[in-house]
CSV table of C-alpha atoms in Angstrom, one decimal:
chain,number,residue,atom,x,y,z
A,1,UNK,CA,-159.8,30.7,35.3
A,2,UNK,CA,-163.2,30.9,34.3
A,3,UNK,CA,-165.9,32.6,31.4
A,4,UNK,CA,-164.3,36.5,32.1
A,5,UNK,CA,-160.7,34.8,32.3
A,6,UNK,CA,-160.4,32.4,29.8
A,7,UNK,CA,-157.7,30.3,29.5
A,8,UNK,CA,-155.3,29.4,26.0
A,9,UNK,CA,-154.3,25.9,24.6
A,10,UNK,CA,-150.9,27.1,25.9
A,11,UNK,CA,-151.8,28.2,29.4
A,12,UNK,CA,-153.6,24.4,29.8
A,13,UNK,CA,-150.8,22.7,28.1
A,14,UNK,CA,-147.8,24.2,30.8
A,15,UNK,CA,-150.5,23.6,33.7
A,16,UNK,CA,-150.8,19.8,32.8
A,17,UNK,CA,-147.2,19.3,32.1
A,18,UNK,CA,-146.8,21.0,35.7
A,19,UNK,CA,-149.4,19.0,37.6
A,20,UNK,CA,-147.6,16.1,35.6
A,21,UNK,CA,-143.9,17.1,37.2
A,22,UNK,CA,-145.4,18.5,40.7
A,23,UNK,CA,-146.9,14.8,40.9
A,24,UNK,CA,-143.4,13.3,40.2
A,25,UNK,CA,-141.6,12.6,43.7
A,26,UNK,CA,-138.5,15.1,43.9
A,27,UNK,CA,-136.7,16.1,46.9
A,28,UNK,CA,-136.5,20.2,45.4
A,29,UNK,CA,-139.5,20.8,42.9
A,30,UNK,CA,-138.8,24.7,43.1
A,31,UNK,CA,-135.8,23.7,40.8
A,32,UNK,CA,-137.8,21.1,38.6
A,33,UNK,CA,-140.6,22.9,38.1
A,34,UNK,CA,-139.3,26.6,38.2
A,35,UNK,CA,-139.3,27.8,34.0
A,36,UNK,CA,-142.9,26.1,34.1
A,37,UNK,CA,-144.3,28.1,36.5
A,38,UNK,CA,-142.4,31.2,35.4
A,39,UNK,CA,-144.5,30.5,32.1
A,40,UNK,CA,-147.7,30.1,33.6
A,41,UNK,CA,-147.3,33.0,35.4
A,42,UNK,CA,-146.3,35.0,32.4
A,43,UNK,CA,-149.0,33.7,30.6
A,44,UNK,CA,-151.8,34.2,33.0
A,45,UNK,CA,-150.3,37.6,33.5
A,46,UNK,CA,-150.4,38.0,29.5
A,47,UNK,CA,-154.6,37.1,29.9
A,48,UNK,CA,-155.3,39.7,32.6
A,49,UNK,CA,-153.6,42.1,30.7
A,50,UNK,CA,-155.7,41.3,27.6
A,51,UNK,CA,-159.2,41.3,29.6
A,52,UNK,CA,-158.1,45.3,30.5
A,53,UNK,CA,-156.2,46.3,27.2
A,54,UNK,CA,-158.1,48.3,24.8
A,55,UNK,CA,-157.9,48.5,21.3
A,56,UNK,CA,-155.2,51.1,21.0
A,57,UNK,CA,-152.3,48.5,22.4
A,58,UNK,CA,-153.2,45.5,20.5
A,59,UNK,CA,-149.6,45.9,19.0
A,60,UNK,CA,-148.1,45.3,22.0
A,61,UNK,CA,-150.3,41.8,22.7
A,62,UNK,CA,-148.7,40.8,19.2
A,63,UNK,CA,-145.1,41.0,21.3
A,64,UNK,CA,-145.9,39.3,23.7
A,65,UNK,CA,-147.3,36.3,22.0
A,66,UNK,CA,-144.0,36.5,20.0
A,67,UNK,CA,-142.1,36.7,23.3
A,68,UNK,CA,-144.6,33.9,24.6
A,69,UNK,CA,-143.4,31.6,21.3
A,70,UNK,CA,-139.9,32.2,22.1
A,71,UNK,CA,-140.1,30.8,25.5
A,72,UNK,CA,-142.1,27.7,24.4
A,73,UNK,CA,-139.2,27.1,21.4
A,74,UNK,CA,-136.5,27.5,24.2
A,75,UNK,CA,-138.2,25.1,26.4
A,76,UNK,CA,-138.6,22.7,23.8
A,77,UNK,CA,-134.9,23.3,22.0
A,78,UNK,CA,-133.0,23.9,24.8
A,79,UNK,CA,-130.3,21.6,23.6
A,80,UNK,CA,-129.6,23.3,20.6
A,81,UNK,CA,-127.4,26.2,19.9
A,82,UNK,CA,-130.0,29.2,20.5
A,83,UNK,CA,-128.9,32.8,19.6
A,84,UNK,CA,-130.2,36.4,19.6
A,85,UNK,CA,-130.9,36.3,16.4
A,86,UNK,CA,-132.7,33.3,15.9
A,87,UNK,CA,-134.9,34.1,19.0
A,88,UNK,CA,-135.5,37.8,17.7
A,89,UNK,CA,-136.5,36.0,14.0
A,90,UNK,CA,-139.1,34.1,16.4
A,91,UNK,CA,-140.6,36.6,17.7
A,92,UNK,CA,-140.9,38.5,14.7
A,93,UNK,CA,-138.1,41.8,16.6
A,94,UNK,CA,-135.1,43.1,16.2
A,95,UNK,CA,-132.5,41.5,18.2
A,96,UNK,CA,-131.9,44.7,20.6
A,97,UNK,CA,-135.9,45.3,20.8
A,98,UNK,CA,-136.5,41.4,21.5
A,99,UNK,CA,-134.0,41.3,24.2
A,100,UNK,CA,-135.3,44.8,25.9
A,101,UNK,CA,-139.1,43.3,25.6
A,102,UNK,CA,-137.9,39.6,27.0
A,103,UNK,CA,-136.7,41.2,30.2
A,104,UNK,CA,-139.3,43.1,30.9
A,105,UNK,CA,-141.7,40.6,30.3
A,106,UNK,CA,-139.6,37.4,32.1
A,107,UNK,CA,-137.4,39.7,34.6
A,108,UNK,CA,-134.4,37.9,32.9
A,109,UNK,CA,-132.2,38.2,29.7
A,110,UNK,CA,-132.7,35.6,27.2
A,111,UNK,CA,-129.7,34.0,27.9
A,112,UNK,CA,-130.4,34.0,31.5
A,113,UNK,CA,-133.9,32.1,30.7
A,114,UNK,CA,-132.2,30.1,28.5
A,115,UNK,CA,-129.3,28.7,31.2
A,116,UNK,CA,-132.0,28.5,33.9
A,117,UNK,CA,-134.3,26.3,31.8
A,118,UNK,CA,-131.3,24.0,30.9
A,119,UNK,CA,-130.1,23.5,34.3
A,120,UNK,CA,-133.3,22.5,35.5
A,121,UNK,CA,-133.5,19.8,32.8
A,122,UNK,CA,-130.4,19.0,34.0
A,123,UNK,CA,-131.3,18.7,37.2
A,124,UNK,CA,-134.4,16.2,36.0
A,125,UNK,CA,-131.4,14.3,34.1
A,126,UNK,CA,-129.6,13.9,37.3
A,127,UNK,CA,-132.2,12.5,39.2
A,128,UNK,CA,-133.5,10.3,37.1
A,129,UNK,CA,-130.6,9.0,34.9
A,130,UNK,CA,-126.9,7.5,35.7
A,131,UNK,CA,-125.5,9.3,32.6
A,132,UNK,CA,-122.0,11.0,33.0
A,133,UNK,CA,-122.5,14.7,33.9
A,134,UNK,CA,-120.4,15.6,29.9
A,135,UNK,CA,-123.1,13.2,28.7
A,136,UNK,CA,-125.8,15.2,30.6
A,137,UNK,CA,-124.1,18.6,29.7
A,138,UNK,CA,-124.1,17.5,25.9
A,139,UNK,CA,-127.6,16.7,26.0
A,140,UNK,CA,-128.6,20.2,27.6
A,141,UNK,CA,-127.0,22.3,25.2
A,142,UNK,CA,-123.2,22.8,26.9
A,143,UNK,CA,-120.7,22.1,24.6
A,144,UNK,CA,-117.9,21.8,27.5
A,145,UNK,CA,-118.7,20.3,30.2
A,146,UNK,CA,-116.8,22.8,32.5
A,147,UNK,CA,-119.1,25.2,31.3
A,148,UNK,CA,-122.0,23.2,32.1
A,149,UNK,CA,-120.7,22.7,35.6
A,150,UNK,CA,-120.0,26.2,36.1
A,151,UNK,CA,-123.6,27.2,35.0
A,152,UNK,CA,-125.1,24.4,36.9
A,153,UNK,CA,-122.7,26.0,40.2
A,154,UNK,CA,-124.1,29.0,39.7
A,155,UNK,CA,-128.1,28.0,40.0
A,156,UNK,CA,-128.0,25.2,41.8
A,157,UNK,CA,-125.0,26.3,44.4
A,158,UNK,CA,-123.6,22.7,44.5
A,159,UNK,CA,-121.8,21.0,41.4
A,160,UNK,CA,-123.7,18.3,39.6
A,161,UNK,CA,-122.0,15.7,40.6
A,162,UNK,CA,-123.0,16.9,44.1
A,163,UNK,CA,-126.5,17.2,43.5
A,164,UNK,CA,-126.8,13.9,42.3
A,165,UNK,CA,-125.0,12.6,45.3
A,166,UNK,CA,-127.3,14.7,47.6
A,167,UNK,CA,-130.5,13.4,45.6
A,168,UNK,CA,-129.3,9.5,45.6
A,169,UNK,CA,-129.0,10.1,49.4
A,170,UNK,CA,-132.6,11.4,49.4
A,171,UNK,CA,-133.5,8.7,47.3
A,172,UNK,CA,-132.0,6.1,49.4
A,173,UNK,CA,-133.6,7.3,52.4
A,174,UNK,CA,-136.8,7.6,51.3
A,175,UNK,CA,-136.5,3.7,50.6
A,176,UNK,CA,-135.4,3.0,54.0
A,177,UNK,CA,-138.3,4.2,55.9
């Protein structure tokens, strides 16, 4: 990142807040730190883009940032109820546009984005709190915690009660030596 490259309040706010959790001693960081770096790459993407873009597509830079302030509002709000439309509303789209631009952009659905970065906050819950895994589901957006554990199955392949049992372990040997 230098003079030709320049780099966005946002870009050096997600790259502190990752040096911040890379510096943090986990046992699986690609999980921890995973929504972070897929927004640092989009947004450093998003600036080599703009450096080649002429004038003609400047619409399309104006969805992007939109796109760009969705993502930063789900990583923020990822506890509330977060729809379509309220994303769309966000990023200044209509709700079938907003989702066809998001996946291109982020190789995901919003929803998909959205379950991904509240399992890893999970995850960040569960290895650094005791709270009850409902308690941990409320506090990540799941209304049922059965849910939550299904959705937590399906990124992290282990329940959470599982993780946490594999991370204490981690824990507890790192302590030993």
């Amino acid at each position: 990142i230098n003079e030709v490259f320049s780099c966005n309040e946002v870009l050096r706010n997600y790259i502190k807040y990752y040096k911040d959790e890379c510096k943090k001693p986990t046992r699986d960081e690609k999980y921890k730190v995973e929504p972070l770096a897929l927004l640092i790459t989009a947004e450093i993407i998003d600036l080599a883009r703009d450096t080649m873009r002429t004038k003609d597509t400047r619409n399309s830079t104006v969805y992007q940032q939109g796109l760009r302030s969705v993502a930063a509002y789900i990583n923020e709000h990822f506890m509330d109820d977060l729809s379509i439309e309220t994303l769309s509303a966000i990023a200044g789209l209509s709700p079938s546009y907003f989702t066809r631009t998001f996946r291109k952009m982020y190789d995901c659905s919003p929803s998909v984005y959205i379950a991904m970065v509240r399992i890893s906050n999970a995850k960040m819950m569960i290895e650094d709190t005791l709270l009850p895994v409902k308690e941990i589901a409320e506090k990540c957006g799941y209304k049922h915690s059965s849910t939550f554990c299904d959705a937590f199955r399906k990124e992290a392949k282990c329940t959470p009660n599982d993780y946490r049992a594999s991370f204490l372990g981690y824990k507890e040997g790192l302590q030993r030596k």
